[in-house]
């Protein structure tokens, strides 16, 4: 894997230099639109919907369409004024019970690997998350935009690692515009439903999941290649500083958190 981002996790006065790796990859089957006669790829022109003329890249701008259909053109100067950040810090805001995070909010997942100087505080944070059964709510800047995220621990064959999962913003979660109305449910029906659940009960094993569609496409393509049904075309072809005294930094962080809540330090 190749690191896509480098920075540091900070909680209190403790800083953990880390590397970020994509934790998932899509293997969705994708097809290209081609000319059935010779396999040539289909190209699309950039045509203006108003005058019907082809538009060169130099004349293409970004536009924001309002709810009433008006188009607001944004210049490069406008875009430069938007708030962006290049921060390399993953700042822990709080530690919350893991069950309080709705899985619907999870967006993308990344593995965090500590730099050599951050191995010990990384292990400390990992153990603290495991023993408390909590996740760390953080903010992180990816692609110059700040996003909410959580840190949690995932067990893997290579060992336990901290995972960063970005979250959807609250207003991106849609509310269903329908309700389910049912009549009276009989106790016998409930009992039968429970029996069905118990009959199909088991443990989740990801290895049992198979992508039949992808396998079928691969088999079909392989058969066509072996049968000679192939069109040959020209297109075939060092971060935040290390905290020296980790214990002292943790103690100071706890005292500061207590004082922030109005509690007596000691």
PDB file of C-alpha atoms in Angstrom:
ATOM      1  CA  UNK A   1       0.000   0.000   0.000  1.00  0.00           C
ATOM      2  CA  UNK A   2       1.074   3.585  -0.607  1.00  0.00           C
ATOM      3  CA  UNK A   3       0.554   6.297   2.007  1.00  0.00           C
ATOM      4  CA  UNK A   4      -1.795   9.011   0.741  1.00  0.00           C
ATOM      5  CA  UNK A   5      -1.344  11.464   3.620  1.00  0.00           C
ATOM      6  CA  UNK A   6       1.037  12.148   6.483  1.00  0.00           C
ATOM      7  CA  UNK A   7       0.326  14.052   9.662  1.00  0.00           C
ATOM      8  CA  UNK A   8      -0.176  13.559  13.375  1.00  0.00           C
ATOM      9  CA  UNK A   9      -2.939  12.531  15.757  1.00  0.00           C
ATOM     10  CA  UNK A  10      -3.074  14.899  18.711  1.00  0.00           C
ATOM     11  CA  UNK A  11      -4.923  14.214  21.947  1.00  0.00           C
ATOM     12  CA  UNK A  12      -4.115  16.532  24.802  1.00  0.00           C
ATOM     13  CA  UNK A  13      -0.395  17.245  24.668  1.00  0.00           C
ATOM     14  CA  UNK A  14       0.367  13.894  23.060  1.00  0.00           C
ATOM     15  CA  UNK A  15       1.221  13.853  19.364  1.00  0.00           C
ATOM     16  CA  UNK A  16       1.361  10.671  17.268  1.00  0.00           C
ATOM     17  CA  UNK A  17       2.988  11.074  13.823  1.00  0.00           C
ATOM     18  CA  UNK A  18       1.153   8.795  11.399  1.00  0.00           C
ATOM     19  CA  UNK A  19       0.720   7.778   7.779  1.00  0.00           C
ATOM     20  CA  UNK A  20      -2.710   7.327   6.198  1.00  0.00           C
ATOM     21  CA  UNK A  21      -3.613   4.459   3.855  1.00  0.00           C
ATOM     22  CA  UNK A  22      -6.868   3.700   2.056  1.00  0.00           C
ATOM     23  CA  UNK A  23      -8.424   0.771   3.890  1.00  0.00           C
ATOM     24  CA  UNK A  24     -10.745  -0.290   1.068  1.00  0.00           C
ATOM     25  CA  UNK A  25     -10.725  -0.621  -2.702  1.00  0.00           C
ATOM     26  CA  UNK A  26     -13.603  -1.126  -5.078  1.00  0.00           C
ATOM     27  CA  UNK A  27     -13.686  -4.029  -7.512  1.00  0.00           C
ATOM     28  CA  UNK A  28     -16.897  -2.976  -9.218  1.00  0.00           C
ATOM     29  CA  UNK A  29     -17.104  -4.239 -12.784  1.00  0.00           C
ATOM     30  CA  UNK A  30     -16.900  -1.327 -15.197  1.00  0.00           C
ATOM     31  CA  UNK A  31     -17.580  -1.340 -18.922  1.00  0.00           C
ATOM     32  CA  UNK A  32     -16.486   1.144 -21.578  1.00  0.00           C
ATOM     33  CA  UNK A  33     -18.765   2.372 -24.301  1.00  0.00           C
ATOM     34  CA  UNK A  34     -17.264   1.317 -27.646  1.00  0.00           C
ATOM     35  CA  UNK A  35     -18.136   1.075 -31.301  1.00  0.00           C
ATOM     36  CA  UNK A  36     -19.543  -2.438 -31.779  1.00  0.00           C
ATOM     37  CA  UNK A  37     -17.987  -2.630 -35.243  1.00  0.00           C
ATOM     38  CA  UNK A  38     -14.327  -2.172 -34.328  1.00  0.00           C
ATOM     39  CA  UNK A  39     -14.101  -1.752 -30.531  1.00  0.00           C
ATOM     40  CA  UNK A  40     -13.075   1.903 -30.713  1.00  0.00           C
ATOM     41  CA  UNK A  41     -13.870   3.933 -27.622  1.00  0.00           C
ATOM     42  CA  UNK A  42     -16.691   6.455 -27.845  1.00  0.00           C
ATOM     43  CA  UNK A  43     -15.574  10.039 -27.259  1.00  0.00           C
ATOM     44  CA  UNK A  44     -17.816  12.811 -25.991  1.00  0.00           C
ATOM     45  CA  UNK A  45     -17.626  16.448 -26.938  1.00  0.00           C
ATOM     46  CA  UNK A  46     -18.135  19.318 -24.494  1.00  0.00           C
ATOM     47  CA  UNK A  47     -21.227  20.903 -26.014  1.00  0.00           C
ATOM     48  CA  UNK A  48     -22.922  23.992 -24.560  1.00  0.00           C
ATOM     49  CA  UNK A  49     -26.607  23.274 -23.965  1.00  0.00           C
ATOM     50  CA  UNK A  50     -27.581  26.811 -25.023  1.00  0.00           C
ATOM     51  CA  UNK A  51     -25.705  27.545 -28.260  1.00  0.00           C
ATOM     52  CA  UNK A  52     -24.885  23.957 -29.259  1.00  0.00           C
ATOM     53  CA  UNK A  53     -21.201  24.773 -29.805  1.00  0.00           C
ATOM     54  CA  UNK A  54     -18.222  22.774 -28.555  1.00  0.00           C
ATOM     55  CA  UNK A  55     -16.530  24.480 -25.601  1.00  0.00           C
ATOM     56  CA  UNK A  56     -12.732  24.342 -25.151  1.00  0.00           C
ATOM     57  CA  UNK A  57     -11.376  23.574 -21.676  1.00  0.00           C
ATOM     58  CA  UNK A  58     -10.068  27.141 -21.350  1.00  0.00           C
ATOM     59  CA  UNK A  59     -13.649  28.471 -21.483  1.00  0.00           C
ATOM     60  CA  UNK A  60     -15.101  26.035 -18.930  1.00  0.00           C
ATOM     61  CA  UNK A  61     -15.856  27.457 -15.481  1.00  0.00           C
ATOM     62  CA  UNK A  62     -17.438  26.111 -12.316  1.00  0.00           C
ATOM     63  CA  UNK A  63     -21.087  26.930 -11.747  1.00  0.00           C
ATOM     64  CA  UNK A  64     -23.360  26.523  -8.724  1.00  0.00           C
ATOM     65  CA  UNK A  65     -27.014  25.882  -9.521  1.00  0.00           C
ATOM     66  CA  UNK A  66     -29.496  27.313  -7.019  1.00  0.00           C
ATOM     67  CA  UNK A  67     -32.717  25.600  -5.988  1.00  0.00           C
ATOM     68  CA  UNK A  68     -34.734  27.768  -8.387  1.00  0.00           C
ATOM     69  CA  UNK A  69     -32.518  26.839 -11.347  1.00  0.00           C
ATOM     70  CA  UNK A  70     -30.341  29.950 -11.488  1.00  0.00           C
ATOM     71  CA  UNK A  71     -26.676  29.374 -12.377  1.00  0.00           C
ATOM     72  CA  UNK A  72     -24.009  31.281 -10.436  1.00  0.00           C
ATOM     73  CA  UNK A  73     -20.602  31.333 -12.174  1.00  0.00           C
ATOM     74  CA  UNK A  74     -17.603  31.060  -9.831  1.00  0.00           C
ATOM     75  CA  UNK A  75     -14.245  32.395 -11.000  1.00  0.00           C
ATOM     76  CA  UNK A  76     -10.827  31.141  -9.949  1.00  0.00           C
ATOM     77  CA  UNK A  77     -10.552  34.182  -7.656  1.00  0.00           C
ATOM     78  CA  UNK A  78     -13.875  33.263  -6.028  1.00  0.00           C
ATOM     79  CA  UNK A  79     -12.677  29.727  -5.398  1.00  0.00           C
ATOM     80  CA  UNK A  80      -9.411  30.942  -3.890  1.00  0.00           C
ATOM     81  CA  UNK A  81     -11.397  32.892  -1.281  1.00  0.00           C
ATOM     82  CA  UNK A  82     -13.184  29.774  -0.029  1.00  0.00           C
ATOM     83  CA  UNK A  83     -12.004  28.430   3.348  1.00  0.00           C
ATOM     84  CA  UNK A  84      -9.508  25.634   2.789  1.00  0.00           C
ATOM     85  CA  UNK A  85      -6.986  24.096   5.120  1.00  0.00           C
ATOM     86  CA  UNK A  86      -3.702  22.300   4.717  1.00  0.00           C
ATOM     87  CA  UNK A  87      -3.502  21.218   8.351  1.00  0.00           C
ATOM     88  CA  UNK A  88      -1.659  17.971   8.981  1.00  0.00           C
ATOM     89  CA  UNK A  89      -3.244  17.428  12.372  1.00  0.00           C
ATOM     90  CA  UNK A  90      -5.924  14.908  13.332  1.00  0.00           C
ATOM     91  CA  UNK A  91      -7.299  16.654  16.406  1.00  0.00           C
ATOM     92  CA  UNK A  92      -9.204  14.541  18.938  1.00  0.00           C
ATOM     93  CA  UNK A  93     -12.264  16.460  20.148  1.00  0.00           C
ATOM     94  CA  UNK A  94     -13.699  13.869  22.544  1.00  0.00           C
ATOM     95  CA  UNK A  95     -14.042  10.159  23.241  1.00  0.00           C
ATOM     96  CA  UNK A  96     -17.613   8.854  22.935  1.00  0.00           C
ATOM     97  CA  UNK A  97     -19.303   5.440  23.358  1.00  0.00           C
ATOM     98  CA  UNK A  98     -19.027   3.545  20.082  1.00  0.00           C
ATOM     99  CA  UNK A  99     -22.756   2.776  19.954  1.00  0.00           C
ATOM    100  CA  UNK A 100     -23.559   6.501  19.715  1.00  0.00           C
ATOM    101  CA  UNK A 101     -22.218   6.695  16.146  1.00  0.00           C
ATOM    102  CA  UNK A 102     -24.873   5.737  13.610  1.00  0.00           C
ATOM    103  CA  UNK A 103     -23.241   3.442  10.986  1.00  0.00           C
ATOM    104  CA  UNK A 104     -25.174   5.409   8.355  1.00  0.00           C
ATOM    105  CA  UNK A 105     -22.756   8.289   8.934  1.00  0.00           C
ATOM    106  CA  UNK A 106     -19.624   6.328   7.976  1.00  0.00           C
ATOM    107  CA  UNK A 107     -18.171   7.386   4.635  1.00  0.00           C
ATOM    108  CA  UNK A 108     -14.564   6.295   3.884  1.00  0.00           C
ATOM    109  CA  UNK A 109     -12.104   4.225   5.891  1.00  0.00           C
ATOM    110  CA  UNK A 110      -8.335   4.599   6.270  1.00  0.00           C
ATOM    111  CA  UNK A 111      -5.629   2.751   8.197  1.00  0.00           C
ATOM    112  CA  UNK A 112      -3.294   4.754  10.418  1.00  0.00           C
ATOM    113  CA  UNK A 113       0.311   3.575  10.692  1.00  0.00           C
ATOM    114  CA  UNK A 114       2.629   5.231  13.227  1.00  0.00           C
ATOM    115  CA  UNK A 115       5.960   6.690  12.244  1.00  0.00           C
ATOM    116  CA  UNK A 116       8.920   5.166  14.093  1.00  0.00           C
ATOM    117  CA  UNK A 117       8.911   7.965  16.686  1.00  0.00           C
ATOM    118  CA  UNK A 118       5.182   7.548  17.326  1.00  0.00           C
ATOM    119  CA  UNK A 119       4.988   3.795  17.949  1.00  0.00           C
ATOM    120  CA  UNK A 120       4.626   4.062  21.747  1.00  0.00           C
ATOM    121  CA  UNK A 121       1.939   6.791  21.913  1.00  0.00           C
ATOM    122  CA  UNK A 122       0.134   5.021  19.031  1.00  0.00           C
ATOM    123  CA  UNK A 123       0.023   1.792  21.047  1.00  0.00           C
ATOM    124  CA  UNK A 124      -1.142   3.747  24.081  1.00  0.00           C
ATOM    125  CA  UNK A 125      -4.016   5.363  22.167  1.00  0.00           C
ATOM    126  CA  UNK A 126      -4.947   2.011  20.629  1.00  0.00           C
ATOM    127  CA  UNK A 127      -5.121   0.311  24.023  1.00  0.00           C
ATOM    128  CA  UNK A 128      -7.077   3.184  25.561  1.00  0.00           C
ATOM    129  CA  UNK A 129      -9.685   2.953  22.808  1.00  0.00           C
ATOM    130  CA  UNK A 130      -9.976  -0.811  23.183  1.00  0.00           C
ATOM    131  CA  UNK A 131     -10.313  -0.833  26.961  1.00  0.00           C
ATOM    132  CA  UNK A 132     -12.789   2.056  27.096  1.00  0.00           C
ATOM    133  CA  UNK A 133     -14.983   0.723  24.257  1.00  0.00           C
ATOM    134  CA  UNK A 134     -15.071   4.271  22.909  1.00  0.00           C
ATOM    135  CA  UNK A 135     -14.205   5.936  19.633  1.00  0.00           C
ATOM    136  CA  UNK A 136     -12.358   9.219  19.256  1.00  0.00           C
ATOM    137  CA  UNK A 137     -14.270  11.973  17.469  1.00  0.00           C
ATOM    138  CA  UNK A 138     -11.751  13.959  15.416  1.00  0.00           C
ATOM    139  CA  UNK A 139     -11.445  16.528  12.657  1.00  0.00           C
ATOM    140  CA  UNK A 140      -9.110  15.952   9.729  1.00  0.00           C
ATOM    141  CA  UNK A 141      -8.245  17.916   6.594  1.00  0.00           C
ATOM    142  CA  UNK A 142      -8.206  15.741   3.474  1.00  0.00           C
ATOM    143  CA  UNK A 143      -7.968  17.296   0.028  1.00  0.00           C
ATOM    144  CA  UNK A 144      -7.949  20.770   1.664  1.00  0.00           C
ATOM    145  CA  UNK A 145     -11.379  20.307   3.244  1.00  0.00           C
ATOM    146  CA  UNK A 146     -12.018  19.680   6.911  1.00  0.00           C
ATOM    147  CA  UNK A 147     -14.178  16.676   7.683  1.00  0.00           C
ATOM    148  CA  UNK A 148     -15.447  15.015  10.858  1.00  0.00           C
ATOM    149  CA  UNK A 149     -14.186  11.505  11.501  1.00  0.00           C
ATOM    150  CA  UNK A 150     -13.734   8.891  14.205  1.00  0.00           C
ATOM    151  CA  UNK A 151     -10.813   6.743  15.284  1.00  0.00           C
ATOM    152  CA  UNK A 152     -11.470   3.157  16.293  1.00  0.00           C
ATOM    153  CA  UNK A 153      -9.476  -0.055  16.564  1.00  0.00           C
ATOM    154  CA  UNK A 154      -9.821  -2.904  14.073  1.00  0.00           C
ATOM    155  CA  UNK A 155      -8.469  -6.402  14.500  1.00  0.00           C
ATOM    156  CA  UNK A 156      -6.563  -7.675  11.451  1.00  0.00           C
ATOM    157  CA  UNK A 157      -4.323 -10.631  10.657  1.00  0.00           C
ATOM    158  CA  UNK A 158      -1.345  -8.282  10.934  1.00  0.00           C
ATOM    159  CA  UNK A 159      -2.445  -7.070  14.375  1.00  0.00           C
ATOM    160  CA  UNK A 160      -4.727  -4.426  15.828  1.00  0.00           C
ATOM    161  CA  UNK A 161      -4.626  -1.117  13.959  1.00  0.00           C
ATOM    162  CA  UNK A 162      -6.286   2.252  14.394  1.00  0.00           C
ATOM    163  CA  UNK A 163      -8.778   3.065  11.662  1.00  0.00           C
ATOM    164  CA  UNK A 164      -9.896   6.551  10.717  1.00  0.00           C
ATOM    165  CA  UNK A 165     -13.401   6.702   9.266  1.00  0.00           C
ATOM    166  CA  UNK A 166     -14.650   9.971   7.832  1.00  0.00           C
ATOM    167  CA  UNK A 167     -18.251  10.871   8.599  1.00  0.00           C
ATOM    168  CA  UNK A 168     -21.047  12.371   6.569  1.00  0.00           C
ATOM    169  CA  UNK A 169     -22.159  15.818   7.719  1.00  0.00           C
ATOM    170  CA  UNK A 170     -25.487  15.665   9.616  1.00  0.00           C
ATOM    171  CA  UNK A 171     -27.391  17.464   6.836  1.00  0.00           C
ATOM    172  CA  UNK A 172     -26.185  14.832   4.339  1.00  0.00           C
ATOM    173  CA  UNK A 173     -28.193  12.121   6.093  1.00  0.00           C
ATOM    174  CA  UNK A 174     -31.615  11.961   4.494  1.00  0.00           C
ATOM    175  CA  UNK A 175     -34.820  11.420   6.447  1.00  0.00           C
ATOM    176  CA  UNK A 176     -37.235   8.917   4.873  1.00  0.00           C
ATOM    177  CA  UNK A 177     -40.388  10.587   3.598  1.00  0.00           C
ATOM    178  CA  UNK A 178     -42.535   7.530   4.201  1.00  0.00           C
ATOM    179  CA  UNK A 179     -43.862   5.667   7.206  1.00  0.00           C
ATOM    180  CA  UNK A 180     -44.782   2.030   7.604  1.00  0.00           C
ATOM    181  CA  UNK A 181     -48.292   1.495   8.892  1.00  0.00           C
ATOM    182  CA  UNK A 182     -49.377  -2.005   9.861  1.00  0.00           C
ATOM    183  CA  UNK A 183     -52.464  -3.448  11.401  1.00  0.00           C
ATOM    184  CA  UNK A 184     -52.612  -5.642  14.442  1.00  0.00           C
ATOM    185  CA  UNK A 185     -49.746  -8.119  14.751  1.00  0.00           C
ATOM    186  CA  UNK A 186     -50.746 -11.416  16.281  1.00  0.00           C
ATOM    187  CA  UNK A 187     -48.597 -13.020  18.957  1.00  0.00           C
ATOM    188  CA  UNK A 188     -48.428 -16.245  16.930  1.00  0.00           C
ATOM    189  CA  UNK A 189     -46.944 -14.294  14.002  1.00  0.00           C
ATOM    190  CA  UNK A 190     -44.351 -12.694  16.261  1.00  0.00           C
ATOM    191  CA  UNK A 191     -43.437 -16.091  17.676  1.00  0.00           C
ATOM    192  CA  UNK A 192     -43.013 -17.544  14.186  1.00  0.00           C
ATOM    193  CA  UNK A 193     -40.843 -14.585  13.153  1.00  0.00           C
ATOM    194  CA  UNK A 194     -38.622 -15.123  16.191  1.00  0.00           C
ATOM    195  CA  UNK A 195     -38.323 -18.823  15.337  1.00  0.00           C
ATOM    196  CA  UNK A 196     -37.219 -17.906  11.816  1.00  0.00           C
ATOM    197  CA  UNK A 197     -34.583 -15.545  13.205  1.00  0.00           C
ATOM    198  CA  UNK A 198     -33.270 -18.257  15.518  1.00  0.00           C
ATOM    199  CA  UNK A 199     -33.238 -20.788  12.681  1.00  0.00           C
ATOM    200  CA  UNK A 200     -31.097 -18.500  10.514  1.00  0.00           C
ATOM    201  CA  UNK A 201     -28.929 -17.226  13.379  1.00  0.00           C
ATOM    202  CA  UNK A 202     -25.147 -17.460  13.009  1.00  0.00           C
ATOM    203  CA  UNK A 203     -21.882 -15.548  13.087  1.00  0.00           C
ATOM    204  CA  UNK A 204     -20.870 -13.074  10.407  1.00  0.00           C
ATOM    205  CA  UNK A 205     -18.050 -14.372   8.208  1.00  0.00           C
ATOM    206  CA  UNK A 206     -16.958 -11.969   5.434  1.00  0.00           C
ATOM    207  CA  UNK A 207     -15.225 -14.815   3.566  1.00  0.00           C
ATOM    208  CA  UNK A 208     -18.644 -16.301   2.826  1.00  0.00           C
ATOM    209  CA  UNK A 209     -19.605 -13.290   0.710  1.00  0.00           C
ATOM    210  CA  UNK A 210     -19.010 -13.826  -3.002  1.00  0.00           C
ATOM    211  CA  UNK A 211     -19.406 -11.396  -5.878  1.00  0.00           C
ATOM    212  CA  UNK A 212     -21.131 -13.732  -8.348  1.00  0.00           C
ATOM    213  CA  UNK A 213     -21.564 -10.974 -10.943  1.00  0.00           C
ATOM    214  CA  UNK A 214     -17.867 -10.054 -11.075  1.00  0.00           C
ATOM    215  CA  UNK A 215     -16.864 -13.713 -11.279  1.00  0.00           C
ATOM    216  CA  UNK A 216     -19.357 -14.313 -14.101  1.00  0.00           C
ATOM    217  CA  UNK A 217     -18.024 -11.311 -16.056  1.00  0.00           C
ATOM    218  CA  UNK A 218     -14.431 -12.497 -15.632  1.00  0.00           C
ATOM    219  CA  UNK A 219     -15.371 -15.988 -16.830  1.00  0.00           C
ATOM    220  CA  UNK A 220     -17.247 -14.571 -19.832  1.00  0.00           C
ATOM    221  CA  UNK A 221     -14.355 -12.292 -20.827  1.00  0.00           C
ATOM    222  CA  UNK A 222     -11.840 -15.125 -20.403  1.00  0.00           C
ATOM    223  CA  UNK A 223     -13.919 -17.386 -22.638  1.00  0.00           C
ATOM    224  CA  UNK A 224     -14.141 -14.721 -25.346  1.00  0.00           C
ATOM    225  CA  UNK A 225     -10.368 -14.108 -25.215  1.00  0.00           C
ATOM    226  CA  UNK A 226      -9.669 -17.834 -25.522  1.00  0.00           C
ATOM    227  CA  UNK A 227     -12.109 -17.950 -28.431  1.00  0.00           C
ATOM    228  CA  UNK A 228     -10.285 -15.142 -30.215  1.00  0.00           C
ATOM    229  CA  UNK A 229     -13.130 -12.639 -29.829  1.00  0.00           C
ATOM    230  CA  UNK A 230     -10.863  -9.661 -29.131  1.00  0.00           C
ATOM    231  CA  UNK A 231     -10.769  -6.304 -30.905  1.00  0.00           C
ATOM    232  CA  UNK A 232      -7.205  -4.994 -31.202  1.00  0.00           C
ATOM    233  CA  UNK A 233      -7.252  -1.193 -31.184  1.00  0.00           C
ATOM    234  CA  UNK A 234      -4.590   1.512 -30.984  1.00  0.00           C
ATOM    235  CA  UNK A 235      -5.573   2.215 -27.389  1.00  0.00           C
ATOM    236  CA  UNK A 236      -5.108  -1.396 -26.239  1.00  0.00           C
ATOM    237  CA  UNK A 237      -2.125  -1.133 -24.997  1.00  0.00           C
ATOM    238  CA  UNK A 238       8.794  14.322   9.813  1.00  0.00           C
ATOM    239  CA  UNK A 239       5.750  15.895  11.367  1.00  0.00           C
ATOM    240  CA  UNK A 240       4.687  17.316  14.733  1.00  0.00           C
ATOM    241  CA  UNK A 241       7.352  17.057  17.461  1.00  0.00           C
ATOM    242  CA  UNK A 242       7.584  13.989  19.663  1.00  0.00           C
ATOM    243  CA  UNK A 243       6.541  14.358  23.282  1.00  0.00           C
ATOM    244  CA  UNK A 244       9.584  13.274  25.291  1.00  0.00           C
ATOM    245  CA  UNK A 245       7.853  12.563  28.608  1.00  0.00           C
ATOM    246  CA  UNK A 246       4.684  10.756  27.579  1.00  0.00           C
ATOM    247  CA  UNK A 247       3.426  10.199  31.116  1.00  0.00           C
ATOM    248  CA  UNK A 248       3.849  13.875  32.004  1.00  0.00           C
ATOM    249  CA  UNK A 249       2.038  14.953  28.849  1.00  0.00           C
ATOM    250  CA  UNK A 250      -0.864  12.644  29.621  1.00  0.00           C
ATOM    251  CA  UNK A 251      -1.073  13.927  33.197  1.00  0.00           C
ATOM    252  CA  UNK A 252      -1.121  17.547  32.024  1.00  0.00           C
ATOM    253  CA  UNK A 253      -3.797  16.718  29.457  1.00  0.00           C
ATOM    254  CA  UNK A 254      -6.037  15.140  32.121  1.00  0.00           C
ATOM    255  CA  UNK A 255      -5.598  18.135  34.436  1.00  0.00           C
ATOM    256  CA  UNK A 256      -6.402  20.551  31.611  1.00  0.00           C
ATOM    257  CA  UNK A 257      -9.528  18.603  30.670  1.00  0.00           C
ATOM    258  CA  UNK A 258     -10.720  18.630  34.306  1.00  0.00           C
ATOM    259  CA  UNK A 259     -10.182  22.374  34.607  1.00  0.00           C
ATOM    260  CA  UNK A 260     -12.074  22.935  31.346  1.00  0.00           C
ATOM    261  CA  UNK A 261     -15.071  21.140  32.905  1.00  0.00           C
ATOM    262  CA  UNK A 262     -14.752  23.091  36.137  1.00  0.00           C
ATOM    263  CA  UNK A 263     -13.516  20.101  38.117  1.00  0.00           C
ATOM    264  CA  UNK A 264     -10.830  20.312  40.772  1.00  0.00           C
ATOM    265  CA  UNK A 265      -7.451  19.254  39.466  1.00  0.00           C
ATOM    266  CA  UNK A 266      -5.229  16.986  41.508  1.00  0.00           C
TER     267      UNK A 266
END
